[in-house]
Amino acid sequence: LAKTTQPISMDSYEGQEVNITCSHNNIATNDYITWYQQFPSQGPRFIIQGYKTKVTNEVASLFIPADRKSSTLSLPRVSLSDTAVYYCLVEVYGQNFVFGPGTRLSVLP
Amino acid sequence: DSGVTQTPKHLITATGQRVTLRCSPRSGDLSVYWYQQSLDQGLQFLIQYYNGEERAKGNILERFSAQQFPDLHSELNLSSLELGDSALYFCASNSGKSSGANVLTFGAGSRLTVL
């Protein structure tokens, strides 16, 4: 299974763009990269998924370089409600999903 | 509502007791995953089932067991409970297909408190 590495915590201010980078050096050809968001006492929620280049939805953008050894989740103009833990996951053909410690994002007023 | 239903939402019990947590996956999903999350800790993968069969096992204690029934709902059994078993237990589901692009849908969790 590809192991992921992300910063343990990040601070930002309301209205700023936040970029969280995840390293996955051992990613395999068929692996997808998925990001989840978790609020306290709630289950993680899917944010975005990608395989290569750039993916954008109404919530975030995901940037994946050509070598796919890393990915960056970009949250535009964060608000206080974006304070949460963000997990980067590399999926392997629907096998068991092992979550790392994630990145604890704190958005300050 | 994510479509994944977990019961009970809250459970308080004593050390040494046994409890059963229940999960109904999202309609159409064949695979169920169980996770444990202790206070301010990460998500620990416990076990995965696909269409009634165990597919993967993580850091699940021998005191814990699980199964997935023909109607695809799953139960996680926790026995000889210890104080350290107090945690949020999440169930998640997906299609389980080997596409590499699967996404997990999580339930709201069952909060277990062992006194």
PDB file of C-alpha atoms in Angstrom:
ATOM      1  CA  LEU A   1       0.000   0.000   0.000  1.00  0.00           C
ATOM      2  CA  ALA A   2       1.276   3.471  -0.864  1.00  0.00           C
ATOM      3  CA  LYS A   3       2.131   5.370   2.301  1.00  0.00           C
ATOM      4  CA  THR A   4       1.200   9.027   2.514  1.00  0.00           C
ATOM      5  CA  THR A   5       2.848  11.884   4.372  1.00  0.00           C
ATOM      6  CA  GLN A   6       1.140  15.182   5.168  1.00  0.00           C
ATOM      7  CA  PRO A   7       1.808  18.068   7.555  1.00  0.00           C
ATOM      8  CA  ILE A   8       0.322  17.397  10.970  1.00  0.00           C
ATOM      9  CA  SER A   9      -1.223  20.849  11.281  1.00  0.00           C
ATOM     10  CA  MET A  10      -1.688  24.148   9.468  1.00  0.00           C
ATOM     11  CA  ASP A  11      -3.081  27.529  10.418  1.00  0.00           C
ATOM     12  CA  SER A  12      -4.745  29.978   8.098  1.00  0.00           C
ATOM     13  CA  TYR A  13      -6.923  33.056   8.198  1.00  0.00           C
ATOM     14  CA  GLU A  14     -10.375  33.503   6.811  1.00  0.00           C
ATOM     15  CA  GLY A  15     -10.413  34.415   3.140  1.00  0.00           C
ATOM     16  CA  GLN A  16      -7.006  32.944   2.381  1.00  0.00           C
ATOM     17  CA  GLU A  17      -6.253  30.100   0.007  1.00  0.00           C
ATOM     18  CA  VAL A  18      -4.957  26.992   1.738  1.00  0.00           C
ATOM     19  CA  ASN A  19      -2.777  24.401   0.068  1.00  0.00           C
ATOM     20  CA  ILE A  20      -2.131  21.063   1.751  1.00  0.00           C
ATOM     21  CA  THR A  21       0.458  18.831   0.130  1.00  0.00           C
ATOM     22  CA  CYS A  22       0.561  15.070   0.474  1.00  0.00           C
ATOM     23  CA  SER A  23       3.556  12.930  -0.479  1.00  0.00           C
ATOM     24  CA  HIS A  24       3.002   9.427  -1.815  1.00  0.00           C
ATOM     25  CA  ASN A  25       6.315   8.361  -3.293  1.00  0.00           C
ATOM     26  CA  ASN A  26       5.347   4.729  -3.770  1.00  0.00           C
ATOM     27  CA  ILE A  27       2.105   5.344  -5.631  1.00  0.00           C
ATOM     28  CA  ALA A  28       1.329   2.638  -8.164  1.00  0.00           C
ATOM     29  CA  THR A  29       0.099   3.038 -11.710  1.00  0.00           C
ATOM     30  CA  ASN A  30      -3.526   2.222 -10.936  1.00  0.00           C
ATOM     31  CA  ASP A  31      -3.815   4.177  -7.696  1.00  0.00           C
ATOM     32  CA  TYR A  32      -6.147   7.139  -7.327  1.00  0.00           C
ATOM     33  CA  ILE A  33      -5.665   9.974  -4.839  1.00  0.00           C
ATOM     34  CA  THR A  34      -8.600  10.901  -2.653  1.00  0.00           C
ATOM     35  CA  TRP A  35      -9.027  13.587  -0.015  1.00  0.00           C
ATOM     36  CA  TYR A  36     -11.471  13.470   2.868  1.00  0.00           C
ATOM     37  CA  GLN A  37     -12.541  16.083   5.418  1.00  0.00           C
ATOM     38  CA  GLN A  38     -13.490  15.260   8.991  1.00  0.00           C
ATOM     39  CA  PHE A  39     -15.174  17.511  11.535  1.00  0.00           C
ATOM     40  CA  PRO A  40     -15.041  16.594  15.249  1.00  0.00           C
ATOM     41  CA  SER A  41     -17.269  13.664  16.160  1.00  0.00           C
ATOM     42  CA  GLN A  42     -18.361  13.166  12.545  1.00  0.00           C
ATOM     43  CA  GLY A  43     -17.399  10.624   9.926  1.00  0.00           C
ATOM     44  CA  PRO A  44     -14.972  11.695   7.196  1.00  0.00           C
ATOM     45  CA  ARG A  45     -16.549  13.185   4.102  1.00  0.00           C
ATOM     46  CA  PHE A  46     -15.275  12.848   0.533  1.00  0.00           C
ATOM     47  CA  ILE A  47     -13.904  16.098  -0.902  1.00  0.00           C
ATOM     48  CA  ILE A  48     -12.172  15.320  -4.172  1.00  0.00           C
ATOM     49  CA  GLN A  49     -10.458  12.559  -6.107  1.00  0.00           C
ATOM     50  CA  GLY A  50      -7.994  12.560  -8.969  1.00  0.00           C
ATOM     51  CA  TYR A  51      -5.586  10.475 -10.970  1.00  0.00           C
ATOM     52  CA  LYS A  52      -3.403  13.034 -12.732  1.00  0.00           C
ATOM     53  CA  THR A  53      -3.135  16.749 -13.592  1.00  0.00           C
ATOM     54  CA  LYS A  54      -5.863  18.922 -12.102  1.00  0.00           C
ATOM     55  CA  VAL A  55      -9.337  18.247 -10.836  1.00  0.00           C
ATOM     56  CA  THR A  56     -11.734  20.935  -9.631  1.00  0.00           C
ATOM     57  CA  ASN A  57     -15.147  20.765  -8.033  1.00  0.00           C
ATOM     58  CA  GLU A  58     -17.334  23.199  -6.130  1.00  0.00           C
ATOM     59  CA  VAL A  59     -15.363  22.663  -2.932  1.00  0.00           C
ATOM     60  CA  ALA A  60     -11.694  22.307  -3.844  1.00  0.00           C
ATOM     61  CA  SER A  61      -9.032  21.730  -6.454  1.00  0.00           C
ATOM     62  CA  LEU A  62      -6.556  18.887  -6.591  1.00  0.00           C
ATOM     63  CA  PHE A  63      -3.230  19.295  -8.311  1.00  0.00           C
ATOM     64  CA  ILE A  64      -1.217  16.205  -9.246  1.00  0.00           C
ATOM     65  CA  PRO A  65       2.174  16.557 -10.971  1.00  0.00           C
ATOM     66  CA  ALA A  66       3.226  14.297 -13.800  1.00  0.00           C
ATOM     67  CA  ASP A  67       5.228  11.926 -11.586  1.00  0.00           C
ATOM     68  CA  ARG A  68       2.203  11.587  -9.234  1.00  0.00           C
ATOM     69  CA  LYS A  69       4.480  11.306  -6.203  1.00  0.00           C
ATOM     70  CA  SER A  70       2.639  14.101  -4.486  1.00  0.00           C
ATOM     71  CA  SER A  71      -0.652  15.928  -4.637  1.00  0.00           C
ATOM     72  CA  THR A  72      -1.895  19.280  -3.369  1.00  0.00           C
ATOM     73  CA  LEU A  73      -5.369  19.991  -2.084  1.00  0.00           C
ATOM     74  CA  SER A  74      -6.286  23.626  -2.599  1.00  0.00           C
ATOM     75  CA  LEU A  75      -9.124  25.240  -0.642  1.00  0.00           C
ATOM     76  CA  PRO A  76      -9.998  28.680  -2.004  1.00  0.00           C
ATOM     77  CA  ARG A  77     -10.930  31.450   0.405  1.00  0.00           C
ATOM     78  CA  VAL A  78     -11.339  29.362   3.543  1.00  0.00           C
ATOM     79  CA  SER A  79     -13.843  30.209   6.230  1.00  0.00           C
ATOM     80  CA  LEU A  80     -14.068  29.249   9.894  1.00  0.00           C
ATOM     81  CA  SER A  81     -16.242  26.301   8.908  1.00  0.00           C
ATOM     82  CA  ASP A  82     -13.333  24.771   6.989  1.00  0.00           C
ATOM     83  CA  THR A  83     -11.568  24.053  10.285  1.00  0.00           C
ATOM     84  CA  ALA A  84     -11.238  20.273  10.191  1.00  0.00           C
ATOM     85  CA  VAL A  85      -8.845  17.391   9.676  1.00  0.00           C
ATOM     86  CA  TYR A  86      -7.983  16.646   6.058  1.00  0.00           C
ATOM     87  CA  TYR A  87      -6.850  13.163   5.020  1.00  0.00           C
ATOM     88  CA  CYS A  88      -5.016  12.194   1.870  1.00  0.00           C
ATOM     89  CA  LEU A  89      -5.590   8.632   0.794  1.00  0.00           C
ATOM     90  CA  VAL A  90      -4.114   6.598  -2.004  1.00  0.00           C
ATOM     91  CA  GLU A  91      -6.524   3.895  -3.070  1.00  0.00           C
ATOM     92  CA  VAL A  92      -5.443   0.548  -4.296  1.00  0.00           C
ATOM     93  CA  TYR A  93      -8.105  -1.197  -6.328  1.00  0.00           C
ATOM     94  CA  GLY A  94     -10.755  -0.967  -3.626  1.00  0.00           C
ATOM     95  CA  GLN A  95      -8.574  -2.632  -1.048  1.00  0.00           C
ATOM     96  CA  ASN A  96      -8.533  -1.690   2.594  1.00  0.00           C
ATOM     97  CA  PHE A  97      -8.357   2.055   3.121  1.00  0.00           C
ATOM     98  CA  VAL A  98      -5.738   2.979   5.675  1.00  0.00           C
ATOM     99  CA  PHE A  99      -5.914   6.570   6.900  1.00  0.00           C
ATOM    100  CA  GLY A 100      -2.844   8.450   8.064  1.00  0.00           C
ATOM    101  CA  PRO A 101      -2.962  11.056  10.852  1.00  0.00           C
ATOM    102  CA  GLY A 102      -4.195  13.735   8.459  1.00  0.00           C
ATOM    103  CA  THR A 103      -3.640  17.494   8.552  1.00  0.00           C
ATOM    104  CA  ARG A 104      -5.433  19.498  11.209  1.00  0.00           C
ATOM    105  CA  LEU A 105      -6.391  22.806   9.606  1.00  0.00           C
ATOM    106  CA  SER A 106      -7.276  25.697  11.892  1.00  0.00           C
ATOM    107  CA  VAL A 107      -8.874  28.716  10.262  1.00  0.00           C
ATOM    108  CA  LEU A 108      -8.575  31.843  12.357  1.00  0.00           C
ATOM    109  CA  PRO A 109     -10.764  34.954  12.132  1.00  0.00           C
TER     110      PRO A 109
ATOM    111  CA  ASP B   1     -27.731  11.817   5.480  1.00  0.00           C
ATOM    112  CA  SER B   2     -24.879   9.876   3.883  1.00  0.00           C
ATOM    113  CA  GLY B   3     -26.954   6.747   3.313  1.00  0.00           C
ATOM    114  CA  VAL B   4     -24.836   4.697   5.727  1.00  0.00           C
ATOM    115  CA  THR B   5     -26.796   3.991   8.906  1.00  0.00           C
ATOM    116  CA  GLN B   6     -25.163   3.146  12.192  1.00  0.00           C
ATOM    117  CA  THR B   7     -26.863   2.132  15.417  1.00  0.00           C
ATOM    118  CA  PRO B   8     -26.786   2.863  18.251  1.00  0.00           C
ATOM    119  CA  LYS B   9     -25.533   6.444  18.146  1.00  0.00           C
ATOM    120  CA  HIS B  10     -24.431   6.331  21.758  1.00  0.00           C
ATOM    121  CA  LEU B  11     -23.732   3.417  24.066  1.00  0.00           C
ATOM    122  CA  ILE B  12     -22.556   3.396  27.659  1.00  0.00           C
ATOM    123  CA  THR B  13     -21.535   0.147  29.268  1.00  0.00           C
ATOM    124  CA  ALA B  14     -19.225  -1.299  31.887  1.00  0.00           C
ATOM    125  CA  THR B  15     -15.874  -3.035  31.684  1.00  0.00           C
ATOM    126  CA  GLY B  16     -16.099  -6.713  30.905  1.00  0.00           C
ATOM    127  CA  GLN B  17     -19.355  -6.362  29.004  1.00  0.00           C
ATOM    128  CA  ARG B  18     -20.111  -7.139  25.359  1.00  0.00           C
ATOM    129  CA  VAL B  19     -21.750  -4.856  22.804  1.00  0.00           C
ATOM    130  CA  THR B  20     -22.819  -5.081  19.191  1.00  0.00           C
ATOM    131  CA  LEU B  21     -22.662  -2.183  16.759  1.00  0.00           C
ATOM    132  CA  ARG B  22     -24.704  -2.317  13.605  1.00  0.00           C
ATOM    133  CA  CYS B  23     -24.165  -0.825  10.165  1.00  0.00           C
ATOM    134  CA  SER B  24     -26.371  -0.710   7.092  1.00  0.00           C
ATOM    135  CA  PRO B  25     -24.400   0.252   4.010  1.00  0.00           C
ATOM    136  CA  ARG B  26     -25.522   2.698   1.361  1.00  0.00           C
ATOM    137  CA  SER B  27     -27.927   1.173  -1.123  1.00  0.00           C
ATOM    138  CA  GLY B  28     -26.033  -0.745  -3.802  1.00  0.00           C
ATOM    139  CA  ASP B  29     -22.759  -0.886  -1.890  1.00  0.00           C
ATOM    140  CA  LEU B  30     -21.342  -4.345  -1.321  1.00  0.00           C
ATOM    141  CA  SER B  31     -18.343  -3.533   0.840  1.00  0.00           C
ATOM    142  CA  VAL B  32     -18.343  -2.450   4.476  1.00  0.00           C
ATOM    143  CA  TYR B  33     -15.422  -1.107   6.479  1.00  0.00           C
ATOM    144  CA  TRP B  34     -15.091  -0.600  10.226  1.00  0.00           C
ATOM    145  CA  TYR B  35     -12.871   2.029  11.840  1.00  0.00           C
ATOM    146  CA  GLN B  36     -12.108   2.965  15.434  1.00  0.00           C
ATOM    147  CA  GLN B  37     -11.304   6.527  16.434  1.00  0.00           C
ATOM    148  CA  SER B  38     -10.270   7.233  20.000  1.00  0.00           C
ATOM    149  CA  LEU B  39     -10.365  10.763  21.405  1.00  0.00           C
ATOM    150  CA  ASP B  40      -8.189  13.076  19.306  1.00  0.00           C
ATOM    151  CA  GLN B  41      -6.674  10.092  17.545  1.00  0.00           C
ATOM    152  CA  GLY B  42      -6.627   9.024  13.937  1.00  0.00           C
ATOM    153  CA  LEU B  43      -8.863   6.546  12.217  1.00  0.00           C
ATOM    154  CA  GLN B  44      -7.746   2.986  12.851  1.00  0.00           C
ATOM    155  CA  PHE B  45      -8.849   0.532  10.195  1.00  0.00           C
ATOM    156  CA  LEU B  46     -10.312  -2.580  11.771  1.00  0.00           C
ATOM    157  CA  ILE B  47     -11.778  -4.810   9.094  1.00  0.00           C
ATOM    158  CA  GLN B  48     -13.401  -4.896   5.660  1.00  0.00           C
ATOM    159  CA  TYR B  49     -16.117  -7.143   4.271  1.00  0.00           C
ATOM    160  CA  TYR B  50     -17.197  -7.588   0.684  1.00  0.00           C
ATOM    161  CA  ASN B  51     -20.476  -9.297  -0.144  1.00  0.00           C
ATOM    162  CA  GLY B  52     -20.416 -11.324   3.043  1.00  0.00           C
ATOM    163  CA  GLU B  53     -16.770 -12.313   2.966  1.00  0.00           C
ATOM    164  CA  GLU B  54     -13.901 -10.881   4.942  1.00  0.00           C
ATOM    165  CA  ARG B  55     -11.589  -9.089   2.530  1.00  0.00           C
ATOM    166  CA  ALA B  56      -9.021  -7.308   4.686  1.00  0.00           C
ATOM    167  CA  LYS B  57      -8.116  -7.118   8.319  1.00  0.00           C
ATOM    168  CA  GLY B  58      -6.368  -4.290  10.095  1.00  0.00           C
ATOM    169  CA  ASN B  59      -5.535  -3.687  13.731  1.00  0.00           C
ATOM    170  CA  ILE B  60      -8.534  -5.513  15.098  1.00  0.00           C
ATOM    171  CA  LEU B  61      -8.207  -7.015  18.560  1.00  0.00           C
ATOM    172  CA  GLU B  62      -9.030 -10.663  19.159  1.00  0.00           C
ATOM    173  CA  ARG B  63     -11.799  -9.497  21.505  1.00  0.00           C
ATOM    174  CA  PHE B  64     -13.469  -7.861  18.513  1.00  0.00           C
ATOM    175  CA  SER B  65     -15.212  -9.664  15.699  1.00  0.00           C
ATOM    176  CA  ALA B  66     -17.408  -8.698  12.801  1.00  0.00           C
ATOM    177  CA  GLN B  67     -19.565 -10.190  10.120  1.00  0.00           C
ATOM    178  CA  GLN B  68     -21.569  -9.147   7.104  1.00  0.00           C
ATOM    179  CA  PHE B  69     -24.961 -10.722   6.582  1.00  0.00           C
ATOM    180  CA  PRO B  70     -26.706 -11.742   3.342  1.00  0.00           C
ATOM    181  CA  ASP B  71     -28.681  -8.490   3.347  1.00  0.00           C
ATOM    182  CA  LEU B  72     -25.262  -6.740   3.459  1.00  0.00           C
ATOM    183  CA  HIS B  73     -25.658  -5.140   6.849  1.00  0.00           C
ATOM    184  CA  SER B  74     -22.712  -5.651   9.155  1.00  0.00           C
ATOM    185  CA  GLU B  75     -22.224  -6.026  12.877  1.00  0.00           C
ATOM    186  CA  LEU B  76     -19.136  -5.336  14.947  1.00  0.00           C
ATOM    187  CA  ASN B  77     -19.003  -7.273  18.191  1.00  0.00           C
ATOM    188  CA  LEU B  78     -16.835  -5.978  21.015  1.00  0.00           C
ATOM    189  CA  SER B  79     -16.378  -8.236  24.030  1.00  0.00           C
ATOM    190  CA  SER B  80     -14.585  -8.158  27.384  1.00  0.00           C
ATOM    191  CA  LEU B  81     -14.654  -4.410  27.088  1.00  0.00           C
ATOM    192  CA  GLU B  82     -11.884  -2.314  28.600  1.00  0.00           C
ATOM    193  CA  LEU B  83     -11.735   1.390  29.358  1.00  0.00           C
ATOM    194  CA  GLY B  84      -9.451   1.871  26.361  1.00  0.00           C
ATOM    195  CA  ASP B  85     -12.154   0.631  24.016  1.00  0.00           C
ATOM    196  CA  SER B  86     -14.051   3.859  24.539  1.00  0.00           C
ATOM    197  CA  ALA B  87     -14.079   5.471  21.119  1.00  0.00           C
ATOM    198  CA  LEU B  88     -16.086   6.438  18.091  1.00  0.00           C
ATOM    199  CA  TYR B  89     -16.671   3.497  15.798  1.00  0.00           C
ATOM    200  CA  PHE B  90     -17.325   4.356  12.181  1.00  0.00           C
ATOM    201  CA  CYS B  91     -18.700   2.223   9.445  1.00  0.00           C
ATOM    202  CA  ALA B  92     -18.112   3.080   5.804  1.00  0.00           C
ATOM    203  CA  SER B  93     -19.251   1.510   2.580  1.00  0.00           C
ATOM    204  CA  ASN B  94     -18.501   1.503  -1.128  1.00  0.00           C
ATOM    205  CA  SER B  95     -19.100  -0.658  -4.143  1.00  0.00           C
ATOM    206  CA  GLY B  96     -15.993  -2.706  -3.439  1.00  0.00           C
ATOM    207  CA  LYS B  97     -15.293  -2.992  -7.133  1.00  0.00           C
ATOM    208  CA  SER B  98     -11.679  -3.158  -8.163  1.00  0.00           C
ATOM    209  CA  SER B  99     -11.688   0.073 -10.125  1.00  0.00           C
ATOM    210  CA  GLY B 100      -9.108   2.012  -8.157  1.00  0.00           C
ATOM    211  CA  ALA B 101     -11.459   4.984  -7.995  1.00  0.00           C
ATOM    212  CA  ASN B 102     -13.650   3.940  -5.126  1.00  0.00           C
ATOM    213  CA  VAL B 103     -14.834   6.475  -2.578  1.00  0.00           C
ATOM    214  CA  LEU B 104     -15.812   5.672   0.979  1.00  0.00           C
ATOM    215  CA  THR B 105     -19.102   6.910   2.395  1.00  0.00           C
ATOM    216  CA  PHE B 106     -19.073   7.071   6.178  1.00  0.00           C
ATOM    217  CA  GLY B 107     -21.859   6.765   8.685  1.00  0.00           C
ATOM    218  CA  ALA B 108     -22.333   9.125  11.613  1.00  0.00           C
ATOM    219  CA  GLY B 109     -20.600   6.736  13.980  1.00  0.00           C
ATOM    220  CA  SER B 110     -21.398   4.965  17.227  1.00  0.00           C
ATOM    221  CA  ARG B 111     -19.901   6.494  20.342  1.00  0.00           C
ATOM    222  CA  LEU B 112     -18.993   3.826  22.868  1.00  0.00           C
ATOM    223  CA  THR B 113     -18.216   4.771  26.450  1.00  0.00           C
ATOM    224  CA  VAL B 114     -16.867   2.077  28.760  1.00  0.00           C
ATOM    225  CA  LEU B 115     -17.037   2.918  32.455  1.00  0.00           C
TER     226      LEU B 115
END
